[in-house]
Amino acid sequence: ARGTRARGPAGPSVAGPMADVGGIATWRDEVAWEAAWRALERHRDALAGFSLRRAFEEDPGRFQRFSRRLELGATEMLVDYSKHLATDETLALLLDLARASGLERAREAMFAGERINVTEDRAVLHVALRDLSGRPVVVDGRDVMPAVRDVQRRMRAFVEQVHSGAWRGHSGERITDVVNIGIGGSHLGPQMAVRALEPYAVPGLRVRFVSNVDGAAIDRELRTLDPARTLFLVASKTFTTQETMMNARTARAWLVRALGDEAAVARHFVALSSAVEEAARFGIPRESVFEFWDWVGGRYSLWSAIGLSIALAVGYESFERLLRGAHALDEHFRTAPLEENLPVLLGLLAVWYVDFLGAQSRAVLPYDESLEHLPAYLQQLDMESNGKRVRRNGAPVSYPTGPVVWGQPGTNGQHAFFQLLHQGTVLVPADFIAFAQPHHDLLDHHRALLANFVAQTQALMRGRTTAEARAQVGGNDLLAAAKTFPGDRPSTSIVMPKLTPEALGALVALYEHQVFVQGVVWDVNSFDQMGVELGKELAKEALQRLSLGDGDAGARPGAELDPSTAGLLAYLNERAGG
Ligand code: F6P
């Protein structure tokens, strides 16, 4: 028997030995982990009645102890985790759990290039892509850094050529528009970063993104593009992803039709991929393929050649600053003791909410419009990494793992879903992100923005008692009930001086490592994504059965379909003609 343990917020633990499947060793010390978990359960029960308001009143040192200011070279970061439903003891017990999970060993294994992605038998080395220290990083006995630096040199040279106008389109025009065609990790990171770093944009070059297989997406872009001045980046690690390949083929056909020459492809398409041969088969010359490696996960790839759209948008110098910011955070994560280590502390607090306080989601609320794509980016990072149901050794987990991640910039969210955050019946820990200096001179706007950021974290924490509400509404009980805020709604505040490339790099790396920490505590493989495969396979089959009025594809033979799927396909085929 696998001996799984019914654990988690709801139930008591059921002891039993954990079997290894496929001989994958766990970093976890099972006995110590179990003890730490139970200690946290007891602590959670003992903490009932904890009030953040009271904790702050009784302990003037709480902010000092539960916040950290990190110097990160050209940037810095203040992380305030004092507004969490946690005490010194909570953190100490969570750190016990981290140690029992083998977090230090796991961290070392990642940085050392061990094949910690066990299902795909791959190393996990996105940190090497931003390691500008000159240190060798060895995978299978080979230092990967010379190849990393070689691609970076080629990226820099290409970016300079496009910016200077030395790289021209097939008919001799300058490139004015870049379209990144990619999806998931080959889209979300670059799109998020290009938008966030708009103040650093190189003038004269627009960078756009197409991801969805929905023809409306690429159609909309192609309508406003001049083929003679457009450069397409086909961004795909595997170069087989249906959406990306279909969009790339459509773009290619559009370009060849408009410029009247197959040879134009060489001047208007480059590939960002680890599948160099596949890219060549698409017709992209070898010298226009910017390579990365299987040890870079898709959702961890914005630092690799996949970041070419970022480098084109903001210049290679700024792209390198992004890498530097991430590297500074990597150094903190790699070297700081667990109790001072921000990704560790934040990752553990996330575990605390999911596994001990029953939270099923977490909100990401950047008080910065230019981080509008950050929540979508973090959704993939977190949910594709830790939305897992088996341990690294294949045995089922018996506790909740990755939460739903969602959010949007403040103050917009305040007028949409904050009602539920303040007075709803579910617990949603929230990350607030803000920058002291804006990139514009509308200081009254910035003051208002920051005032809202501070006020929201304060309101969530302290709430408003019924007595306070009653006093406000002249003793009207009905109104007082409606205007009562329970408070004790937890939040982390991440504040930085300014949204520079370094700041963005550090912020993203902070999240990447947090996700890693959670994955280690849960003992899941945070670096595969098998859960996306079944839908992809079935879509291939469904494609065979969708005629959309064009022939009789609906009747093509295939596996027996369930009546619902068959009914949907039949309706679509029947109505496709309009
Ligand atoms: O959605 C699954 C996935 O494999 C992601 O993990 C990945 O980021 C995305 O598809 C795109 O993959 P590729 O870069 O190979 O086109």
Short mmCIF file of N, CA and C in Angstrom, two decimals, residues 125-281:
data_model
loop_
_atom_site.label_atom_id
_atom_site.label_comp_id
_atom_site.label_asym_id
_atom_site.label_seq_id
_atom_site.Cartn_x
_atom_site.Cartn_y
_atom_site.Cartn_z
N LEU A 125 17.90 24.99 -14.69
CA LEU A 125 18.99 25.97 -14.52
C LEU A 125 18.69 27.35 -15.09
N HIS A 126 17.45 27.78 -14.97
CA HIS A 126 17.19 29.16 -15.43
C HIS A 126 18.10 30.15 -14.70
N VAL A 127 18.52 29.78 -13.48
CA VAL A 127 19.42 30.69 -12.74
C VAL A 127 20.74 30.89 -13.47
N ALA A 128 21.16 29.90 -14.25
CA ALA A 128 22.43 30.04 -14.98
C ALA A 128 22.33 31.14 -16.04
N LEU A 129 21.14 31.35 -16.57
CA LEU A 129 20.97 32.32 -17.65
C LEU A 129 21.22 33.75 -17.18
N ARG A 130 21.08 33.97 -15.88
CA ARG A 130 21.31 35.32 -15.37
C ARG A 130 22.52 35.36 -14.46
N ASP A 131 23.32 34.31 -14.51
CA ASP A 131 24.53 34.27 -13.69
C ASP A 131 25.65 34.98 -14.44
N LEU A 132 25.88 36.22 -14.08
CA LEU A 132 26.89 37.00 -14.78
C LEU A 132 28.20 37.00 -13.99
N SER A 133 28.33 36.04 -13.06
CA SER A 133 29.49 36.04 -12.16
C SER A 133 30.74 35.42 -12.78
N GLY A 134 30.58 34.69 -13.87
CA GLY A 134 31.74 34.04 -14.46
C GLY A 134 31.99 32.65 -13.90
N ARG A 135 31.17 32.26 -12.91
CA ARG A 135 31.29 30.93 -12.31
C ARG A 135 30.85 29.85 -13.30
N PRO A 136 31.57 28.72 -13.37
CA PRO A 136 31.07 27.66 -14.26
C PRO A 136 29.81 27.01 -13.69
N VAL A 137 28.92 26.60 -14.57
CA VAL A 137 27.73 25.84 -14.15
C VAL A 137 27.76 24.54 -14.95
N VAL A 138 27.90 23.44 -14.24
CA VAL A 138 28.20 22.19 -14.92
C VAL A 138 26.96 21.28 -15.00
N VAL A 139 26.63 20.85 -16.21
CA VAL A 139 25.58 19.85 -16.40
C VAL A 139 26.22 18.68 -17.14
N ASP A 140 26.07 17.49 -16.58
CA ASP A 140 26.67 16.29 -17.19
C ASP A 140 28.16 16.49 -17.48
N GLY A 141 28.84 17.09 -16.54
CA GLY A 141 30.29 17.25 -16.68
C GLY A 141 30.71 18.37 -17.62
N ARG A 142 29.73 19.13 -18.16
CA ARG A 142 30.11 20.21 -19.10
C ARG A 142 29.65 21.56 -18.57
N ASP A 143 30.53 22.55 -18.64
CA ASP A 143 30.17 23.91 -18.25
C ASP A 143 29.23 24.48 -19.32
N VAL A 144 28.03 24.84 -18.91
CA VAL A 144 27.06 25.33 -19.91
C VAL A 144 27.22 26.84 -20.17
N MET A 145 28.04 27.50 -19.35
CA MET A 145 28.09 28.95 -19.45
C MET A 145 28.66 29.49 -20.77
N PRO A 146 29.68 28.85 -21.37
CA PRO A 146 30.15 29.38 -22.66
C PRO A 146 29.03 29.42 -23.70
N ALA A 147 28.17 28.40 -23.74
CA ALA A 147 27.07 28.39 -24.72
C ALA A 147 26.04 29.48 -24.37
N VAL A 148 25.79 29.67 -23.07
CA VAL A 148 24.85 30.71 -22.64
C VAL A 148 25.36 32.07 -23.11
N ARG A 149 26.66 32.31 -22.85
CA ARG A 149 27.23 33.62 -23.21
C ARG A 149 27.27 33.81 -24.72
N ASP A 150 27.47 32.72 -25.44
CA ASP A 150 27.51 32.82 -26.90
C ASP A 150 26.14 33.27 -27.44
N VAL A 151 25.08 32.66 -26.94
CA VAL A 151 23.73 33.07 -27.41
C VAL A 151 23.46 34.52 -26.98
N GLN A 152 23.89 34.86 -25.79
CA GLN A 152 23.67 36.25 -25.32
C GLN A 152 24.41 37.24 -26.23
N ARG A 153 25.62 36.88 -26.63
CA ARG A 153 26.38 37.75 -27.55
C ARG A 153 25.64 37.90 -28.87
N ARG A 154 25.09 36.79 -29.37
CA ARG A 154 24.37 36.83 -30.66
C ARG A 154 23.09 37.65 -30.51
N MET A 155 22.43 37.51 -29.37
CA MET A 155 21.21 38.30 -29.15
C MET A 155 21.55 39.79 -29.15
N ARG A 156 22.61 40.12 -28.43
CA ARG A 156 23.00 41.54 -28.35
C ARG A 156 23.30 42.08 -29.76
N ALA A 157 24.07 41.32 -30.53
CA ALA A 157 24.45 41.78 -31.88
C ALA A 157 23.20 41.95 -32.75
N PHE A 158 22.28 41.01 -32.65
CA PHE A 158 21.06 41.08 -33.47
C PHE A 158 20.22 42.29 -33.09
N VAL A 159 20.07 42.49 -31.77
CA VAL A 159 19.28 43.63 -31.29
C VAL A 159 19.90 44.93 -31.80
N GLU A 160 21.22 45.01 -31.74
CA GLU A 160 21.88 46.24 -32.21
C GLU A 160 21.68 46.44 -33.70
N GLN A 161 21.71 45.33 -34.44
CA GLN A 161 21.50 45.44 -35.89
C GLN A 161 20.09 45.94 -36.20
N VAL A 162 19.12 45.41 -35.50
CA VAL A 162 17.73 45.84 -35.77
C VAL A 162 17.58 47.32 -35.37
N HIS A 163 18.13 47.69 -34.24
CA HIS A 163 17.99 49.08 -33.78
C HIS A 163 18.72 50.07 -34.68
N SER A 164 19.88 49.65 -35.16
CA SER A 164 20.66 50.59 -35.98
C SER A 164 20.14 50.65 -37.41
N GLY A 165 19.32 49.67 -37.77
CA GLY A 165 18.82 49.63 -39.16
C GLY A 165 19.74 48.82 -40.06
N ALA A 166 20.78 48.21 -39.45
CA ALA A 166 21.65 47.36 -40.27
C ALA A 166 20.90 46.10 -40.71
N TRP A 167 19.99 45.65 -39.86
CA TRP A 167 19.14 44.51 -40.25
C TRP A 167 17.92 45.09 -40.96
N ARG A 168 17.76 44.73 -42.20
CA ARG A 168 16.64 45.27 -42.98
C ARG A 168 15.73 44.15 -43.45
N GLY A 169 14.52 44.53 -43.81
CA GLY A 169 13.60 43.58 -44.38
C GLY A 169 14.04 43.18 -45.78
N HIS A 170 13.31 42.24 -46.37
CA HIS A 170 13.67 41.69 -47.68
C HIS A 170 13.75 42.77 -48.75
N SER A 171 12.87 43.77 -48.64
CA SER A 171 12.90 44.80 -49.69
C SER A 171 13.68 46.04 -49.24
N GLY A 172 14.51 45.87 -48.23
CA GLY A 172 15.42 46.96 -47.85
C GLY A 172 14.86 47.95 -46.85
N GLU A 173 13.66 47.69 -46.32
CA GLU A 173 13.06 48.63 -45.35
C GLU A 173 13.59 48.34 -43.93
N ARG A 174 13.59 49.37 -43.11
CA ARG A 174 13.91 49.18 -41.69
C ARG A 174 12.79 48.42 -40.99
N ILE A 175 13.12 47.70 -39.98
CA ILE A 175 12.11 46.99 -39.18
C ILE A 175 11.50 47.98 -38.18
N THR A 176 10.18 48.09 -38.23
CA THR A 176 9.50 48.99 -37.28
C THR A 176 8.59 48.22 -36.31
N ASP A 177 8.27 46.96 -36.66
CA ASP A 177 7.35 46.18 -35.82
C ASP A 177 7.90 44.77 -35.61
N VAL A 178 7.85 44.36 -34.38
CA VAL A 178 8.27 43.00 -34.03
C VAL A 178 7.04 42.28 -33.48
N VAL A 179 6.79 41.07 -33.96
CA VAL A 179 5.66 40.29 -33.43
C VAL A 179 6.21 39.01 -32.82
N ASN A 180 6.04 38.86 -31.52
CA ASN A 180 6.43 37.61 -30.87
C ASN A 180 5.27 36.63 -30.98
N ILE A 181 5.52 35.52 -31.67
CA ILE A 181 4.50 34.48 -31.77
C ILE A 181 4.91 33.35 -30.83
N GLY A 182 4.16 33.16 -29.78
CA GLY A 182 4.48 32.13 -28.80
C GLY A 182 3.31 32.02 -27.85
N ILE A 183 3.35 31.04 -26.99
CA ILE A 183 2.24 30.89 -26.03
C ILE A 183 2.80 30.35 -24.72
N GLY A 184 2.06 30.52 -23.64
CA GLY A 184 2.52 30.02 -22.33
C GLY A 184 3.82 30.71 -21.95
N GLY A 185 4.79 29.90 -21.58
CA GLY A 185 6.08 30.46 -21.17
C GLY A 185 6.80 31.20 -22.27
N SER A 186 6.43 30.95 -23.51
CA SER A 186 7.08 31.64 -24.63
C SER A 186 6.33 32.92 -24.98
N HIS A 187 5.44 33.33 -24.11
CA HIS A 187 4.62 34.52 -24.35
C HIS A 187 4.44 35.37 -23.09
N LEU A 188 4.01 34.71 -22.02
CA LEU A 188 3.56 35.47 -20.84
C LEU A 188 4.68 36.29 -20.19
N GLY A 189 5.85 35.69 -20.07
CA GLY A 189 6.96 36.41 -19.45
C GLY A 189 7.39 37.61 -20.29
N PRO A 190 7.71 37.37 -21.58
CA PRO A 190 8.09 38.51 -22.42
C PRO A 190 7.00 39.59 -22.49
N GLN A 191 5.76 39.18 -22.64
CA GLN A 191 4.69 40.18 -22.72
C GLN A 191 4.62 41.01 -21.43
N MET A 192 4.73 40.32 -20.30
CA MET A 192 4.69 41.01 -19.01
C MET A 192 5.86 41.99 -18.90
N ALA A 193 7.05 41.53 -19.27
CA ALA A 193 8.24 42.37 -19.09
C ALA A 193 8.25 43.55 -20.08
N VAL A 194 7.85 43.31 -21.31
CA VAL A 194 7.84 44.41 -22.30
C VAL A 194 6.89 45.51 -21.85
N ARG A 195 5.74 45.10 -21.34
CA ARG A 195 4.78 46.10 -20.84
C ARG A 195 5.33 46.82 -19.60
N ALA A 196 5.91 46.05 -18.69
CA ALA A 196 6.40 46.63 -17.43
C ALA A 196 7.53 47.63 -17.69
N LEU A 197 8.32 47.35 -18.73
CA LEU A 197 9.50 48.19 -18.96
C LEU A 197 9.28 49.21 -20.08
N GLU A 198 8.05 49.52 -20.35
CA GLU A 198 7.74 50.51 -21.41
C GLU A 198 8.54 51.81 -21.28
N PRO A 199 8.75 52.32 -20.06
CA PRO A 199 9.53 53.56 -19.96
C PRO A 199 10.94 53.43 -20.53
N TYR A 200 11.42 52.19 -20.70
CA TYR A 200 12.77 51.98 -21.22
C TYR A 200 12.74 51.65 -22.71
N ALA A 201 11.56 51.72 -23.32
CA ALA A 201 11.42 51.27 -24.71
C ALA A 201 12.30 52.09 -25.66
N VAL A 202 12.89 51.38 -26.61
CA VAL A 202 13.68 52.02 -27.65
C VAL A 202 12.70 52.63 -28.65
N PRO A 203 12.81 53.91 -28.95
CA PRO A 203 11.83 54.52 -29.84
C PRO A 203 11.90 53.94 -31.26
N GLY A 204 10.78 53.95 -31.92
CA GLY A 204 10.77 53.56 -33.33
C GLY A 204 10.52 52.07 -33.57
N LEU A 205 10.39 51.31 -32.51
CA LEU A 205 10.14 49.87 -32.68
C LEU A 205 8.99 49.45 -31.78
N ARG A 206 7.94 48.92 -32.40
CA ARG A 206 6.81 48.43 -31.60
C ARG A 206 6.92 46.92 -31.46
N VAL A 207 6.68 46.43 -30.27
CA VAL A 207 6.73 44.97 -30.06
C VAL A 207 5.34 44.51 -29.67
N ARG A 208 4.82 43.55 -30.44
CA ARG A 208 3.47 43.05 -30.19
C ARG A 208 3.55 41.54 -29.91
N PHE A 209 2.42 41.01 -29.46
CA PHE A 209 2.39 39.59 -29.08
C PHE A 209 1.15 38.92 -29.65
N VAL A 210 1.36 37.75 -30.22
CA VAL A 210 0.23 36.93 -30.66
C VAL A 210 0.42 35.56 -30.03
N SER A 211 -0.62 35.07 -29.36
CA SER A 211 -0.46 33.77 -28.72
C SER A 211 -1.61 32.81 -29.06
N ASN A 212 -2.83 33.30 -29.01
CA ASN A 212 -3.99 32.42 -29.11
C ASN A 212 -4.12 31.81 -30.51
N VAL A 213 -4.59 30.58 -30.55
CA VAL A 213 -4.82 29.94 -31.86
C VAL A 213 -6.06 30.55 -32.52
N ASP A 214 -6.85 31.26 -31.76
CA ASP A 214 -8.00 31.97 -32.31
C ASP A 214 -7.50 32.90 -33.43
N GLY A 215 -7.95 32.64 -34.65
CA GLY A 215 -7.49 33.42 -35.79
C GLY A 215 -7.71 34.92 -35.62
N ALA A 216 -8.67 35.27 -34.78
CA ALA A 216 -8.94 36.70 -34.57
C ALA A 216 -7.71 37.42 -34.04
N ALA A 217 -6.88 36.70 -33.29
CA ALA A 217 -5.72 37.34 -32.67
C ALA A 217 -4.70 37.76 -33.72
N ILE A 218 -4.32 36.80 -34.57
CA ILE A 218 -3.29 37.16 -35.56
C ILE A 218 -3.89 38.03 -36.66
N ASP A 219 -5.13 37.78 -36.99
CA ASP A 219 -5.80 38.58 -38.03
C ASP A 219 -5.78 40.06 -37.66
N ARG A 220 -6.08 40.33 -36.40
CA ARG A 220 -6.12 41.71 -35.91
C ARG A 220 -4.76 42.39 -36.07
N GLU A 221 -3.70 41.66 -35.78
CA GLU A 221 -2.36 42.25 -35.90
C GLU A 221 -1.96 42.43 -37.37
N LEU A 222 -2.19 41.36 -38.16
CA LEU A 222 -1.74 41.42 -39.56
C LEU A 222 -2.39 42.59 -40.31
N ARG A 223 -3.63 42.90 -39.94
CA ARG A 223 -4.34 43.99 -40.62
C ARG A 223 -3.63 45.33 -40.50
N THR A 224 -2.88 45.50 -39.41
CA THR A 224 -2.27 46.82 -39.19
C THR A 224 -0.75 46.78 -39.38
N LEU A 225 -0.25 45.68 -39.90
CA LEU A 225 1.21 45.57 -40.06
C LEU A 225 1.62 45.76 -41.51
N ASP A 226 2.81 46.33 -41.69
CA ASP A 226 3.40 46.44 -43.03
C ASP A 226 4.39 45.29 -43.16
N PRO A 227 4.12 44.33 -44.03
CA PRO A 227 5.00 43.15 -44.09
C PRO A 227 6.46 43.52 -44.35
N ALA A 228 6.68 44.53 -45.11
CA ALA A 228 8.07 44.89 -45.46
C ALA A 228 8.86 45.35 -44.24
N ARG A 229 8.15 45.75 -43.18
CA ARG A 229 8.83 46.32 -42.00
C ARG A 229 8.63 45.47 -40.75
N THR A 230 8.12 44.25 -40.94
CA THR A 230 7.76 43.43 -39.77
C THR A 230 8.71 42.26 -39.58
N LEU A 231 9.10 42.07 -38.34
CA LEU A 231 9.94 40.92 -37.99
C LEU A 231 9.15 40.01 -37.06
N PHE A 232 9.06 38.73 -37.39
CA PHE A 232 8.36 37.77 -36.54
C PHE A 232 9.37 36.97 -35.73
N LEU A 233 9.13 36.88 -34.44
CA LEU A 233 9.94 35.99 -33.59
C LEU A 233 9.07 34.77 -33.30
N VAL A 234 9.46 33.63 -33.80
CA VAL A 234 8.69 32.42 -33.49
C VAL A 234 9.31 31.82 -32.23
N ALA A 235 8.59 32.00 -31.13
CA ALA A 235 9.13 31.65 -29.81
C ALA A 235 8.49 30.35 -29.35
N SER A 236 9.23 29.29 -29.41
CA SER A 236 8.68 28.01 -28.96
C SER A 236 9.81 27.07 -28.58
N LYS A 237 9.82 26.65 -27.34
CA LYS A 237 10.87 25.75 -26.91
C LYS A 237 10.88 24.48 -27.77
N THR A 238 9.70 23.93 -27.97
CA THR A 238 9.62 22.64 -28.68
C THR A 238 9.46 22.80 -30.19
N PHE A 239 8.99 23.94 -30.61
CA PHE A 239 8.66 24.21 -32.02
C PHE A 239 7.63 23.22 -32.56
N THR A 240 6.78 22.76 -31.68
CA THR A 240 5.71 21.86 -32.13
C THR A 240 4.35 22.31 -31.59
N THR A 241 4.32 23.36 -30.78
CA THR A 241 3.08 23.77 -30.13
C THR A 241 2.05 24.22 -31.17
N GLN A 242 0.86 23.64 -31.10
CA GLN A 242 -0.14 23.84 -32.15
C GLN A 242 -0.40 25.32 -32.43
N GLU A 243 -0.66 26.07 -31.37
CA GLU A 243 -1.01 27.48 -31.53
C GLU A 243 0.09 28.25 -32.23
N THR A 244 1.31 28.06 -31.73
CA THR A 244 2.45 28.83 -32.25
C THR A 244 2.75 28.45 -33.69
N MET A 245 2.70 27.16 -33.96
CA MET A 245 3.02 26.73 -35.33
C MET A 245 1.96 27.22 -36.32
N MET A 246 0.71 27.18 -35.89
CA MET A 246 -0.35 27.63 -36.79
C MET A 246 -0.24 29.14 -37.04
N ASN A 247 0.00 29.89 -35.98
CA ASN A 247 0.16 31.35 -36.14
C ASN A 247 1.39 31.66 -36.98
N ALA A 248 2.47 30.91 -36.76
CA ALA A 248 3.69 31.16 -37.52
C ALA A 248 3.47 30.86 -39.00
N ARG A 249 2.76 29.78 -39.28
CA ARG A 249 2.50 29.44 -40.70
C ARG A 249 1.62 30.51 -41.35
N THR A 250 0.62 30.97 -40.61
CA THR A 250 -0.26 32.01 -41.16
C THR A 250 0.54 33.29 -41.43
N ALA A 251 1.40 33.65 -40.50
CA ALA A 251 2.22 34.86 -40.69
C ALA A 251 3.16 34.69 -41.88
N ARG A 252 3.72 33.50 -41.98
CA ARG A 252 4.66 33.22 -43.08
C ARG A 252 3.96 33.34 -44.43
N ALA A 253 2.76 32.73 -44.52
CA ALA A 253 2.02 32.77 -45.79
C ALA A 253 1.65 34.22 -46.13
N TRP A 254 1.25 34.98 -45.15
CA TRP A 254 0.88 36.40 -45.33
C TRP A 254 2.08 37.19 -45.87
N LEU A 255 3.25 36.91 -45.25
CA LEU A 255 4.44 37.65 -45.64
C LEU A 255 4.88 37.30 -47.06
N VAL A 256 4.90 35.99 -47.36
CA VAL A 256 5.36 35.56 -48.69
C VAL A 256 4.39 36.07 -49.76
N ARG A 257 3.12 36.02 -49.44
CA ARG A 257 2.11 36.52 -50.39
C ARG A 257 2.34 38.02 -50.66
N ALA A 258 2.58 38.76 -49.58
CA ALA A 258 2.71 40.22 -49.73
C ALA A 258 4.02 40.60 -50.41
N LEU A 259 5.11 39.92 -50.07
CA LEU A 259 6.41 40.31 -50.63
C LEU A 259 6.76 39.53 -51.89
N GLY A 260 5.93 38.50 -52.15
CA GLY A 260 6.07 37.78 -53.42
C GLY A 260 7.33 36.96 -53.55
N ASP A 261 7.92 36.56 -52.43
CA ASP A 261 9.18 35.82 -52.54
C ASP A 261 9.39 34.97 -51.28
N GLU A 262 9.55 33.67 -51.48
CA GLU A 262 9.85 32.76 -50.36
C GLU A 262 11.10 33.18 -49.60
N ALA A 263 12.04 33.73 -50.35
CA ALA A 263 13.33 34.08 -49.74
C ALA A 263 13.17 35.17 -48.67
N ALA A 264 12.02 35.86 -48.69
CA ALA A 264 11.80 36.94 -47.71
C ALA A 264 11.77 36.41 -46.27
N VAL A 265 11.40 35.13 -46.14
CA VAL A 265 11.28 34.53 -44.80
C VAL A 265 12.57 34.73 -44.00
N ALA A 266 13.70 34.60 -44.65
CA ALA A 266 14.99 34.67 -43.96
C ALA A 266 15.22 36.03 -43.30
N ARG A 267 14.64 37.09 -43.85
CA ARG A 267 14.85 38.44 -43.28
C ARG A 267 13.74 38.84 -42.32
N HIS A 268 12.67 38.06 -42.28
CA HIS A 268 11.51 38.48 -41.49
C HIS A 268 11.12 37.51 -40.39
N PHE A 269 11.84 36.38 -40.32
CA PHE A 269 11.53 35.40 -39.26
C PHE A 269 12.81 35.00 -38.54
N VAL A 270 12.75 35.02 -37.22
CA VAL A 270 13.79 34.35 -36.45
C VAL A 270 13.10 33.39 -35.50
N ALA A 271 13.86 32.41 -35.02
CA ALA A 271 13.28 31.41 -34.10
C ALA A 271 13.99 31.48 -32.77
N LEU A 272 13.23 31.30 -31.70
CA LEU A 272 13.77 31.23 -30.34
C LEU A 272 13.35 29.85 -29.84
N SER A 273 14.30 28.94 -29.77
CA SER A 273 13.88 27.55 -29.56
C SER A 273 15.01 26.68 -29.07
N SER A 274 14.64 25.57 -28.43
CA SER A 274 15.65 24.57 -28.12
C SER A 274 15.61 23.46 -29.17
N ALA A 275 14.65 23.55 -30.10
CA ALA A 275 14.53 22.54 -31.16
C ALA A 275 15.06 23.13 -32.47
N VAL A 276 16.37 23.20 -32.56
CA VAL A 276 17.02 23.88 -33.68
C VAL A 276 16.64 23.22 -35.02
N GLU A 277 16.57 21.90 -35.02
CA GLU A 277 16.25 21.19 -36.28
C GLU A 277 14.83 21.49 -36.74
N GLU A 278 13.90 21.49 -35.77
CA GLU A 278 12.49 21.80 -36.11
C GLU A 278 12.40 23.19 -36.71
N ALA A 279 13.13 24.13 -36.14
CA ALA A 279 13.10 25.52 -36.63
C ALA A 279 13.64 25.57 -38.06
N ALA A 280 14.68 24.80 -38.30
CA ALA A 280 15.26 24.77 -39.65
C ALA A 280 14.25 24.21 -40.63
N ARG A 281 13.51 23.19 -40.21
CA ARG A 281 12.50 22.60 -41.10
C ARG A 281 11.42 23.62 -41.44
#
